[in-house]
Amino acid sequence: MTFYNRRPRASGSVSRTAVNRTQASAALDSALLALRGPFIVADLETTGLSTSTCEILEFAAVRVEASGALAREYTQVVRTRSPVPSFITRLTGITQAEVDRHGVPVMQAFSSFLEFVEDLPVFFHNASFDRRFLGAAADLTGMPFANPTHCTLALARRAWPELPSHKLEILARHVGASNPTHRALADVRTTVAVALAASSRLALA
């Protein structure tokens, strides 16, 4: 039989799991505070998943007041440097013709987006994805995106742990919201409904 000497844990040390739980709890508290409004819900459509090879194709955002009312909306297609991939057109409905006709350079679109969101907290569904592309846009344009951000996916997981998935379309059906369409503004409106429903659910927990 072999014995192993276990190194005693230093006094006052905290396990990584406990730290993660503390951080998650703090993030949840911060998000719920931000949902008291006003706040922004935003979404990006992109030409793919990688910030090194893909671009932002569409910005959308909605300002939500403390009452839960949708006050203003912003949406803008971006004139990407590369052609819109056919699979993205099939997914989002955004065609090259629409980009050529209505798109503006990313510098202009990003500047307008930043002006719209002001310094308010911004919610995204799966925020880490959107933050990566906004960070790439900030590096490209020299205009920083410094708003506090929150994730409605994390909120939904905490609010409805019983659901088998927390994809936006499943959450939309669960809360009785309109189905997302992979157009940024439609998905933002759905995300607003999910955020407000999650806020109400968690307030009762």
JSON list of C-alpha atoms in Angstrom, two decimals:
[
{"chain": "A", "resi": 1, "resn": "MET", "atom": "CA", "xyz": [0.00, 0.00, 0.00]},
{"chain": "A", "resi": 2, "resn": "THR", "atom": "CA", "xyz": [1.35, 3.40, -0.98]},
{"chain": "A", "resi": 3, "resn": "PHE", "atom": "CA", "xyz": [0.75, 6.49, 1.06]},
{"chain": "A", "resi": 4, "resn": "TYR", "atom": "CA", "xyz": [0.70, 9.98, -0.34]},
{"chain": "A", "resi": 5, "resn": "ASN", "atom": "CA", "xyz": [1.45, 13.00, 1.71]},
{"chain": "A", "resi": 6, "resn": "ARG", "atom": "CA", "xyz": [-1.28, 15.56, 1.16]},
{"chain": "A", "resi": 7, "resn": "ARG", "atom": "CA", "xyz": [-0.06, 19.12, 1.33]},
{"chain": "A", "resi": 8, "resn": "PRO", "atom": "CA", "xyz": [-2.16, 21.02, 3.86]},
{"chain": "A", "resi": 9, "resn": "ARG", "atom": "CA", "xyz": [-4.21, 23.83, 2.37]},
{"chain": "A", "resi": 10, "resn": "ALA", "atom": "CA", "xyz": [-2.92, 27.22, 3.33]},
{"chain": "A", "resi": 11, "resn": "SER", "atom": "CA", "xyz": [-5.02, 29.02, 5.86]},
{"chain": "A", "resi": 12, "resn": "GLY", "atom": "CA", "xyz": [-7.55, 31.29, 4.22]},
{"chain": "A", "resi": 13, "resn": "SER", "atom": "CA", "xyz": [-7.15, 29.79, 0.75]},
{"chain": "A", "resi": 14, "resn": "VAL", "atom": "CA", "xyz": [-10.30, 29.44, -1.34]},
{"chain": "A", "resi": 15, "resn": "SER", "atom": "CA", "xyz": [-10.97, 26.72, -3.90]},
{"chain": "A", "resi": 16, "resn": "ARG", "atom": "CA", "xyz": [-11.28, 27.67, -7.56]},
{"chain": "A", "resi": 17, "resn": "THR", "atom": "CA", "xyz": [-14.87, 26.43, -7.56]},
{"chain": "A", "resi": 18, "resn": "ALA", "atom": "CA", "xyz": [-15.76, 28.77, -4.71]},
{"chain": "A", "resi": 19, "resn": "VAL", "atom": "CA", "xyz": [-14.09, 31.67, -6.51]},
{"chain": "A", "resi": 20, "resn": "ASN", "atom": "CA", "xyz": [-16.02, 30.90, -9.70]},
{"chain": "A", "resi": 21, "resn": "ARG", "atom": "CA", "xyz": [-19.27, 30.75, -7.76]},
{"chain": "A", "resi": 22, "resn": "THR", "atom": "CA", "xyz": [-18.53, 34.07, -6.13]},
{"chain": "A", "resi": 23, "resn": "GLN", "atom": "CA", "xyz": [-17.71, 35.67, -9.47]},
{"chain": "A", "resi": 24, "resn": "ALA", "atom": "CA", "xyz": [-20.85, 34.24, -11.08]},
{"chain": "A", "resi": 25, "resn": "SER", "atom": "CA", "xyz": [-22.98, 35.51, -8.20]},
{"chain": "A", "resi": 26, "resn": "ALA", "atom": "CA", "xyz": [-21.43, 38.97, -8.46]},
{"chain": "A", "resi": 27, "resn": "ALA", "atom": "CA", "xyz": [-22.03, 39.02, -12.22]},
{"chain": "A", "resi": 28, "resn": "LEU", "atom": "CA", "xyz": [-25.65, 38.03, -11.70]},
{"chain": "A", "resi": 29, "resn": "ASP", "atom": "CA", "xyz": [-26.18, 40.73, -9.08]},
{"chain": "A", "resi": 30, "resn": "SER", "atom": "CA", "xyz": [-24.62, 43.31, -11.39]},
{"chain": "A", "resi": 31, "resn": "ALA", "atom": "CA", "xyz": [-26.82, 42.23, -14.31]},
{"chain": "A", "resi": 32, "resn": "LEU", "atom": "CA", "xyz": [-29.99, 42.34, -12.23]},
{"chain": "A", "resi": 33, "resn": "LEU", "atom": "CA", "xyz": [-29.08, 45.81, -11.02]},
{"chain": "A", "resi": 34, "resn": "ALA", "atom": "CA", "xyz": [-28.49, 46.95, -14.60]},
{"chain": "A", "resi": 35, "resn": "LEU", "atom": "CA", "xyz": [-31.90, 45.59, -15.63]},
{"chain": "A", "resi": 36, "resn": "ARG", "atom": "CA", "xyz": [-33.54, 48.21, -13.45]},
{"chain": "A", "resi": 37, "resn": "GLY", "atom": "CA", "xyz": [-32.79, 50.46, -16.41]},
{"chain": "A", "resi": 38, "resn": "PRO", "atom": "CA", "xyz": [-32.23, 52.23, -18.55]},
{"chain": "A", "resi": 39, "resn": "PHE", "atom": "CA", "xyz": [-30.14, 49.70, -20.43]},
{"chain": "A", "resi": 40, "resn": "ILE", "atom": "CA", "xyz": [-29.32, 48.55, -23.95]},
{"chain": "A", "resi": 41, "resn": "VAL", "atom": "CA", "xyz": [-29.91, 45.17, -25.56]},
{"chain": "A", "resi": 42, "resn": "ALA", "atom": "CA", "xyz": [-27.77, 44.63, -28.66]},
{"chain": "A", "resi": 43, "resn": "ASP", "atom": "CA", "xyz": [-26.87, 42.01, -31.22]},
{"chain": "A", "resi": 44, "resn": "LEU", "atom": "CA", "xyz": [-24.41, 41.61, -34.06]},
{"chain": "A", "resi": 45, "resn": "GLU", "atom": "CA", "xyz": [-24.63, 39.59, -37.22]},
{"chain": "A", "resi": 46, "resn": "THR", "atom": "CA", "xyz": [-21.22, 38.58, -38.57]},
{"chain": "A", "resi": 47, "resn": "THR", "atom": "CA", "xyz": [-19.82, 36.89, -41.65]},
{"chain": "A", "resi": 48, "resn": "GLY", "atom": "CA", "xyz": [-18.52, 34.00, -39.53]},
{"chain": "A", "resi": 49, "resn": "LEU", "atom": "CA", "xyz": [-17.14, 33.02, -36.16]},
{"chain": "A", "resi": 50, "resn": "SER", "atom": "CA", "xyz": [-13.52, 34.18, -36.24]},
{"chain": "A", "resi": 51, "resn": "THR", "atom": "CA", "xyz": [-12.59, 37.79, -35.57]},
{"chain": "A", "resi": 52, "resn": "SER", "atom": "CA", "xyz": [-9.35, 37.30, -37.50]},
{"chain": "A", "resi": 53, "resn": "THR", "atom": "CA", "xyz": [-11.05, 36.39, -40.78]},
{"chain": "A", "resi": 54, "resn": "CYS", "atom": "CA", "xyz": [-14.67, 37.54, -40.41]},
{"chain": "A", "resi": 55, "resn": "GLU", "atom": "CA", "xyz": [-16.43, 40.91, -40.11]},
{"chain": "A", "resi": 56, "resn": "ILE", "atom": "CA", "xyz": [-19.44, 42.51, -38.46]},
{"chain": "A", "resi": 57, "resn": "LEU", "atom": "CA", "xyz": [-22.28, 42.47, -40.98]},
{"chain": "A", "resi": 58, "resn": "GLU", "atom": "CA", "xyz": [-25.04, 44.17, -39.00]},
{"chain": "A", "resi": 59, "resn": "PHE", "atom": "CA", "xyz": [-25.45, 46.13, -35.78]},
{"chain": "A", "resi": 60, "resn": "ALA", "atom": "CA", "xyz": [-28.71, 46.41, -33.86]},
{"chain": "A", "resi": 61, "resn": "ALA", "atom": "CA", "xyz": [-29.63, 47.78, -30.45]},
{"chain": "A", "resi": 62, "resn": "VAL", "atom": "CA", "xyz": [-32.67, 48.79, -28.43]},
{"chain": "A", "resi": 63, "resn": "ARG", "atom": "CA", "xyz": [-32.77, 51.18, -25.50]},
{"chain": "A", "resi": 64, "resn": "VAL", "atom": "CA", "xyz": [-35.01, 49.89, -22.70]},
{"chain": "A", "resi": 65, "resn": "GLU", "atom": "CA", "xyz": [-36.27, 52.26, -20.04]},
{"chain": "A", "resi": 66, "resn": "ALA", "atom": "CA", "xyz": [-36.64, 51.46, -16.34]},
{"chain": "A", "resi": 67, "resn": "SER", "atom": "CA", "xyz": [-40.33, 50.76, -16.98]},
{"chain": "A", "resi": 68, "resn": "GLY", "atom": "CA", "xyz": [-39.43, 48.03, -19.47]},
{"chain": "A", "resi": 69, "resn": "ALA", "atom": "CA", "xyz": [-40.64, 50.11, -22.41]},
{"chain": "A", "resi": 70, "resn": "LEU", "atom": "CA", "xyz": [-38.63, 50.03, -25.63]},
{"chain": "A", "resi": 71, "resn": "ALA", "atom": "CA", "xyz": [-37.67, 53.63, -26.22]},
{"chain": "A", "resi": 72, "resn": "ARG", "atom": "CA", "xyz": [-35.47, 53.72, -29.32]},
{"chain": "A", "resi": 73, "resn": "GLU", "atom": "CA", "xyz": [-33.98, 51.32, -31.86]},
{"chain": "A", "resi": 74, "resn": "TYR", "atom": "CA", "xyz": [-30.84, 51.31, -33.96]},
{"chain": "A", "resi": 75, "resn": "THR", "atom": "CA", "xyz": [-29.99, 49.03, -36.86]},
{"chain": "A", "resi": 76, "resn": "GLN", "atom": "CA", "xyz": [-27.38, 49.28, -39.58]},
{"chain": "A", "resi": 77, "resn": "VAL", "atom": "CA", "xyz": [-25.99, 46.93, -42.21]},
{"chain": "A", "resi": 78, "resn": "VAL", "atom": "CA", "xyz": [-22.23, 47.15, -42.71]},
{"chain": "A", "resi": 79, "resn": "ARG", "atom": "CA", "xyz": [-20.51, 47.31, -46.08]},
{"chain": "A", "resi": 80, "resn": "THR", "atom": "CA", "xyz": [-18.06, 44.50, -45.49]},
{"chain": "A", "resi": 81, "resn": "ARG", "atom": "CA", "xyz": [-14.70, 44.41, -47.23]},
{"chain": "A", "resi": 82, "resn": "SER", "atom": "CA", "xyz": [-15.26, 40.82, -48.36]},
{"chain": "A", "resi": 83, "resn": "PRO", "atom": "CA", "xyz": [-18.34, 39.41, -50.12]},
{"chain": "A", "resi": 84, "resn": "VAL", "atom": "CA", "xyz": [-21.15, 38.10, -47.92]},
{"chain": "A", "resi": 85, "resn": "PRO", "atom": "CA", "xyz": [-20.77, 34.29, -47.74]},
{"chain": "A", "resi": 86, "resn": "SER", "atom": "CA", "xyz": [-23.69, 32.38, -49.22]},
{"chain": "A", "resi": 87, "resn": "PHE", "atom": "CA", "xyz": [-24.26, 30.41, -46.00]},
{"chain": "A", "resi": 88, "resn": "ILE", "atom": "CA", "xyz": [-24.59, 33.68, -44.07]},
{"chain": "A", "resi": 89, "resn": "THR", "atom": "CA", "xyz": [-27.17, 34.90, -46.59]},
{"chain": "A", "resi": 90, "resn": "ARG", "atom": "CA", "xyz": [-29.10, 31.66, -46.09]},
{"chain": "A", "resi": 91, "resn": "LEU", "atom": "CA", "xyz": [-28.88, 32.03, -42.31]},
{"chain": "A", "resi": 92, "resn": "THR", "atom": "CA", "xyz": [-29.65, 35.73, -41.93]},
{"chain": "A", "resi": 93, "resn": "GLY", "atom": "CA", "xyz": [-31.33, 36.75, -45.16]},
{"chain": "A", "resi": 94, "resn": "ILE", "atom": "CA", "xyz": [-28.74, 39.52, -45.62]},
{"chain": "A", "resi": 95, "resn": "THR", "atom": "CA", "xyz": [-27.77, 39.55, -49.28]},
{"chain": "A", "resi": 96, "resn": "GLN", "atom": "CA", "xyz": [-24.84, 41.12, -51.07]},
{"chain": "A", "resi": 97, "resn": "ALA", "atom": "CA", "xyz": [-27.34, 43.35, -52.85]},
{"chain": "A", "resi": 98, "resn": "GLU", "atom": "CA", "xyz": [-28.62, 44.67, -49.51]},
{"chain": "A", "resi": 99, "resn": "VAL", "atom": "CA", "xyz": [-25.09, 45.31, -48.30]},
{"chain": "A", "resi": 100, "resn": "ASP", "atom": "CA", "xyz": [-24.22, 47.14, -51.52]},
{"chain": "A", "resi": 101, "resn": "ARG", "atom": "CA", "xyz": [-27.40, 49.21, -51.38]},
{"chain": "A", "resi": 102, "resn": "HIS", "atom": "CA", "xyz": [-27.75, 50.00, -47.67]},
{"chain": "A", "resi": 103, "resn": "GLY", "atom": "CA", "xyz": [-24.42, 49.16, -46.05]},
{"chain": "A", "resi": 104, "resn": "VAL", "atom": "CA", "xyz": [-22.05, 51.76, -44.63]},
{"chain": "A", "resi": 105, "resn": "PRO", "atom": "CA", "xyz": [-18.36, 51.36, -43.70]},
{"chain": "A", "resi": 106, "resn": "VAL", "atom": "CA", "xyz": [-17.72, 49.76, -40.32]},
{"chain": "A", "resi": 107, "resn": "MET", "atom": "CA", "xyz": [-16.18, 53.00, -39.06]},
{"chain": "A", "resi": 108, "resn": "GLN", "atom": "CA", "xyz": [-19.47, 54.83, -39.62]},
{"chain": "A", "resi": 109, "resn": "ALA", "atom": "CA", "xyz": [-21.67, 51.99, -38.33]},
{"chain": "A", "resi": 110, "resn": "PHE", "atom": "CA", "xyz": [-19.58, 51.45, -35.20]},
{"chain": "A", "resi": 111, "resn": "SER", "atom": "CA", "xyz": [-19.49, 55.18, -34.46]},
{"chain": "A", "resi": 112, "resn": "SER", "atom": "CA", "xyz": [-23.29, 55.35, -34.72]},
{"chain": "A", "resi": 113, "resn": "PHE", "atom": "CA", "xyz": [-23.63, 52.28, -32.51]},
{"chain": "A", "resi": 114, "resn": "LEU", "atom": "CA", "xyz": [-21.42, 53.82, -29.83]},
{"chain": "A", "resi": 115, "resn": "GLU", "atom": "CA", "xyz": [-23.39, 57.05, -29.99]},
{"chain": "A", "resi": 116, "resn": "PHE", "atom": "CA", "xyz": [-26.63, 55.10, -29.57]},
{"chain": "A", "resi": 117, "resn": "VAL", "atom": "CA", "xyz": [-25.52, 53.02, -26.55]},
{"chain": "A", "resi": 118, "resn": "GLU", "atom": "CA", "xyz": [-23.95, 56.03, -24.80]},
{"chain": "A", "resi": 119, "resn": "ASP", "atom": "CA", "xyz": [-22.48, 54.83, -21.48]},
{"chain": "A", "resi": 120, "resn": "LEU", "atom": "CA", "xyz": [-25.35, 52.48, -20.61]},
{"chain": "A", "resi": 121, "resn": "PRO", "atom": "CA", "xyz": [-24.93, 48.81, -19.69]},
{"chain": "A", "resi": 122, "resn": "VAL", "atom": "CA", "xyz": [-25.35, 46.55, -22.72]},
{"chain": "A", "resi": 123, "resn": "PHE", "atom": "CA", "xyz": [-26.86, 43.06, -22.74]},
{"chain": "A", "resi": 124, "resn": "PHE", "atom": "CA", "xyz": [-26.11, 40.43, -25.39]},
{"chain": "A", "resi": 125, "resn": "HIS", "atom": "CA", "xyz": [-27.23, 36.83, -25.71]},
{"chain": "A", "resi": 126, "resn": "ASN", "atom": "CA", "xyz": [-23.94, 34.94, -25.46]},
{"chain": "A", "resi": 127, "resn": "ALA", "atom": "CA", "xyz": [-22.08, 38.17, -24.74]},
{"chain": "A", "resi": 128, "resn": "SER", "atom": "CA", "xyz": [-18.57, 36.74, -25.09]},
{"chain": "A", "resi": 129, "resn": "PHE", "atom": "CA", "xyz": [-19.09, 36.33, -28.84]},
{"chain": "A", "resi": 130, "resn": "ASP", "atom": "CA", "xyz": [-20.31, 39.88, -29.41]},
{"chain": "A", "resi": 131, "resn": "ARG", "atom": "CA", "xyz": [-17.63, 41.34, -27.14]},
{"chain": "A", "resi": 132, "resn": "ARG", "atom": "CA", "xyz": [-14.91, 39.69, -29.22]},
{"chain": "A", "resi": 133, "resn": "PHE", "atom": "CA", "xyz": [-16.19, 41.27, -32.43]},
{"chain": "A", "resi": 134, "resn": "LEU", "atom": "CA", "xyz": [-16.74, 44.65, -30.78]},
{"chain": "A", "resi": 135, "resn": "GLY", "atom": "CA", "xyz": [-13.19, 44.47, -29.47]},
{"chain": "A", "resi": 136, "resn": "ALA", "atom": "CA", "xyz": [-11.95, 43.76, -33.00]},
{"chain": "A", "resi": 137, "resn": "ALA", "atom": "CA", "xyz": [-13.99, 46.71, -34.31]},
{"chain": "A", "resi": 138, "resn": "ALA", "atom": "CA", "xyz": [-12.52, 48.93, -31.61]},
{"chain": "A", "resi": 139, "resn": "ASP", "atom": "CA", "xyz": [-9.00, 47.88, -32.58]},
{"chain": "A", "resi": 140, "resn": "LEU", "atom": "CA", "xyz": [-9.75, 48.47, -36.27]},
{"chain": "A", "resi": 141, "resn": "THR", "atom": "CA", "xyz": [-11.37, 51.88, -35.86]},
{"chain": "A", "resi": 142, "resn": "GLY", "atom": "CA", "xyz": [-9.55, 53.22, -32.82]},
{"chain": "A", "resi": 143, "resn": "MET", "atom": "CA", "xyz": [-12.88, 53.86, -31.08]},
{"chain": "A", "resi": 144, "resn": "PRO", "atom": "CA", "xyz": [-13.07, 51.99, -27.75]},
{"chain": "A", "resi": 145, "resn": "PHE", "atom": "CA", "xyz": [-16.12, 50.11, -26.56]},
{"chain": "A", "resi": 146, "resn": "ALA", "atom": "CA", "xyz": [-15.98, 50.51, -22.78]},
{"chain": "A", "resi": 147, "resn": "ASN", "atom": "CA", "xyz": [-19.59, 49.90, -21.70]},
{"chain": "A", "resi": 148, "resn": "PRO", "atom": "CA", "xyz": [-20.31, 47.37, -18.97]},
{"chain": "A", "resi": 149, "resn": "THR", "atom": "CA", "xyz": [-21.70, 44.24, -20.64]},
{"chain": "A", "resi": 150, "resn": "HIS", "atom": "CA", "xyz": [-23.95, 41.46, -19.41]},
{"chain": "A", "resi": 151, "resn": "CYS", "atom": "CA", "xyz": [-25.07, 38.13, -20.81]},
{"chain": "A", "resi": 152, "resn": "THR", "atom": "CA", "xyz": [-28.73, 37.13, -21.07]},
{"chain": "A", "resi": 153, "resn": "LEU", "atom": "CA", "xyz": [-27.62, 33.55, -21.73]},
{"chain": "A", "resi": 154, "resn": "ALA", "atom": "CA", "xyz": [-26.15, 33.41, -18.22]},
{"chain": "A", "resi": 155, "resn": "LEU", "atom": "CA", "xyz": [-29.30, 35.03, -16.82]},
{"chain": "A", "resi": 156, "resn": "ALA", "atom": "CA", "xyz": [-31.50, 32.50, -18.59]},
{"chain": "A", "resi": 157, "resn": "ARG", "atom": "CA", "xyz": [-29.46, 29.56, -17.33]},
{"chain": "A", "resi": 158, "resn": "ARG", "atom": "CA", "xyz": [-29.90, 30.82, -13.79]},
{"chain": "A", "resi": 159, "resn": "ALA", "atom": "CA", "xyz": [-33.60, 31.65, -14.23]},
{"chain": "A", "resi": 160, "resn": "TRP", "atom": "CA", "xyz": [-34.65, 28.40, -15.95]},
{"chain": "A", "resi": 161, "resn": "PRO", "atom": "CA", "xyz": [-32.14, 25.66, -15.08]},
{"chain": "A", "resi": 162, "resn": "GLU", "atom": "CA", "xyz": [-34.75, 23.06, -15.96]},
{"chain": "A", "resi": 163, "resn": "LEU", "atom": "CA", "xyz": [-34.68, 23.86, -19.69]},
{"chain": "A", "resi": 164, "resn": "PRO", "atom": "CA", "xyz": [-32.68, 21.43, -21.86]},
{"chain": "A", "resi": 165, "resn": "SER", "atom": "CA", "xyz": [-31.21, 24.31, -23.88]},
{"chain": "A", "resi": 166, "resn": "HIS", "atom": "CA", "xyz": [-30.98, 28.07, -23.54]},
{"chain": "A", "resi": 167, "resn": "LYS", "atom": "CA", "xyz": [-30.77, 28.93, -27.21]},
{"chain": "A", "resi": 168, "resn": "LEU", "atom": "CA", "xyz": [-32.68, 32.08, -28.04]},
{"chain": "A", "resi": 169, "resn": "GLU", "atom": "CA", "xyz": [-35.37, 30.31, -30.07]},
{"chain": "A", "resi": 170, "resn": "ILE", "atom": "CA", "xyz": [-36.12, 27.93, -27.20]},
{"chain": "A", "resi": 171, "resn": "LEU", "atom": "CA", "xyz": [-36.23, 30.78, -24.69]},
{"chain": "A", "resi": 172, "resn": "ALA", "atom": "CA", "xyz": [-38.52, 32.72, -27.02]},
{"chain": "A", "resi": 173, "resn": "ARG", "atom": "CA", "xyz": [-41.05, 29.90, -26.96]},
{"chain": "A", "resi": 174, "resn": "HIS", "atom": "CA", "xyz": [-40.66, 29.52, -23.21]},
{"chain": "A", "resi": 175, "resn": "VAL", "atom": "CA", "xyz": [-41.42, 33.17, -22.43]},
{"chain": "A", "resi": 176, "resn": "GLY", "atom": "CA", "xyz": [-43.91, 33.71, -25.27]},
{"chain": "A", "resi": 177, "resn": "ALA", "atom": "CA", "xyz": [-41.71, 36.09, -27.28]},
{"chain": "A", "resi": 178, "resn": "SER", "atom": "CA", "xyz": [-41.40, 36.40, -31.04]},
{"chain": "A", "resi": 179, "resn": "ASN", "atom": "CA", "xyz": [-39.13, 33.87, -32.71]},
{"chain": "A", "resi": 180, "resn": "PRO", "atom": "CA", "xyz": [-35.61, 35.10, -33.52]},
{"chain": "A", "resi": 181, "resn": "THR", "atom": "CA", "xyz": [-34.80, 35.26, -37.22]},
{"chain": "A", "resi": 182, "resn": "HIS", "atom": "CA", "xyz": [-31.01, 35.82, -37.26]},
{"chain": "A", "resi": 183, "resn": "ARG", "atom": "CA", "xyz": [-31.62, 39.41, -38.23]},
{"chain": "A", "resi": 184, "resn": "ALA", "atom": "CA", "xyz": [-30.03, 41.52, -35.54]},
{"chain": "A", "resi": 185, "resn": "LEU", "atom": "CA", "xyz": [-32.97, 43.76, -34.67]},
{"chain": "A", "resi": 186, "resn": "ALA", "atom": "CA", "xyz": [-35.50, 40.92, -34.51]},
{"chain": "A", "resi": 187, "resn": "ASP", "atom": "CA", "xyz": [-33.14, 38.96, -32.27]},
{"chain": "A", "resi": 188, "resn": "VAL", "atom": "CA", "xyz": [-32.65, 42.02, -30.05]},
{"chain": "A", "resi": 189, "resn": "ARG", "atom": "CA", "xyz": [-36.41, 42.35, -29.53]},
{"chain": "A", "resi": 190, "resn": "THR", "atom": "CA", "xyz": [-36.58, 38.69, -28.54]},
{"chain": "A", "resi": 191, "resn": "THR", "atom": "CA", "xyz": [-33.62, 39.11, -26.20]},
{"chain": "A", "resi": 192, "resn": "VAL", "atom": "CA", "xyz": [-35.33, 42.06, -24.50]},
{"chain": "A", "resi": 193, "resn": "ALA", "atom": "CA", "xyz": [-38.31, 39.83, -23.71]},
{"chain": "A", "resi": 194, "resn": "VAL", "atom": "CA", "xyz": [-36.03, 37.10, -22.37]},
{"chain": "A", "resi": 195, "resn": "ALA", "atom": "CA", "xyz": [-34.05, 39.56, -20.24]},
{"chain": "A", "resi": 196, "resn": "LEU", "atom": "CA", "xyz": [-37.16, 41.07, -18.66]},
{"chain": "A", "resi": 197, "resn": "ALA", "atom": "CA", "xyz": [-38.72, 37.64, -18.04]},
{"chain": "A", "resi": 198, "resn": "ALA", "atom": "CA", "xyz": [-35.49, 36.36, -16.47]},
{"chain": "A", "resi": 199, "resn": "SER", "atom": "CA", "xyz": [-35.30, 39.46, -14.30]},
{"chain": "A", "resi": 200, "resn": "SER", "atom": "CA", "xyz": [-38.83, 38.89, -13.02]},
{"chain": "A", "resi": 201, "resn": "ARG", "atom": "CA", "xyz": [-38.17, 35.19, -12.41]},
{"chain": "A", "resi": 202, "resn": "LEU", "atom": "CA", "xyz": [-34.93, 35.78, -10.53]},
{"chain": "A", "resi": 203, "resn": "ALA", "atom": "CA", "xyz": [-36.46, 38.57, -8.44]},
{"chain": "A", "resi": 204, "resn": "LEU", "atom": "CA", "xyz": [-38.83, 35.96, -7.02]},
{"chain": "A", "resi": 205, "resn": "ALA", "atom": "CA", "xyz": [-36.10, 33.41, -6.32]}
]
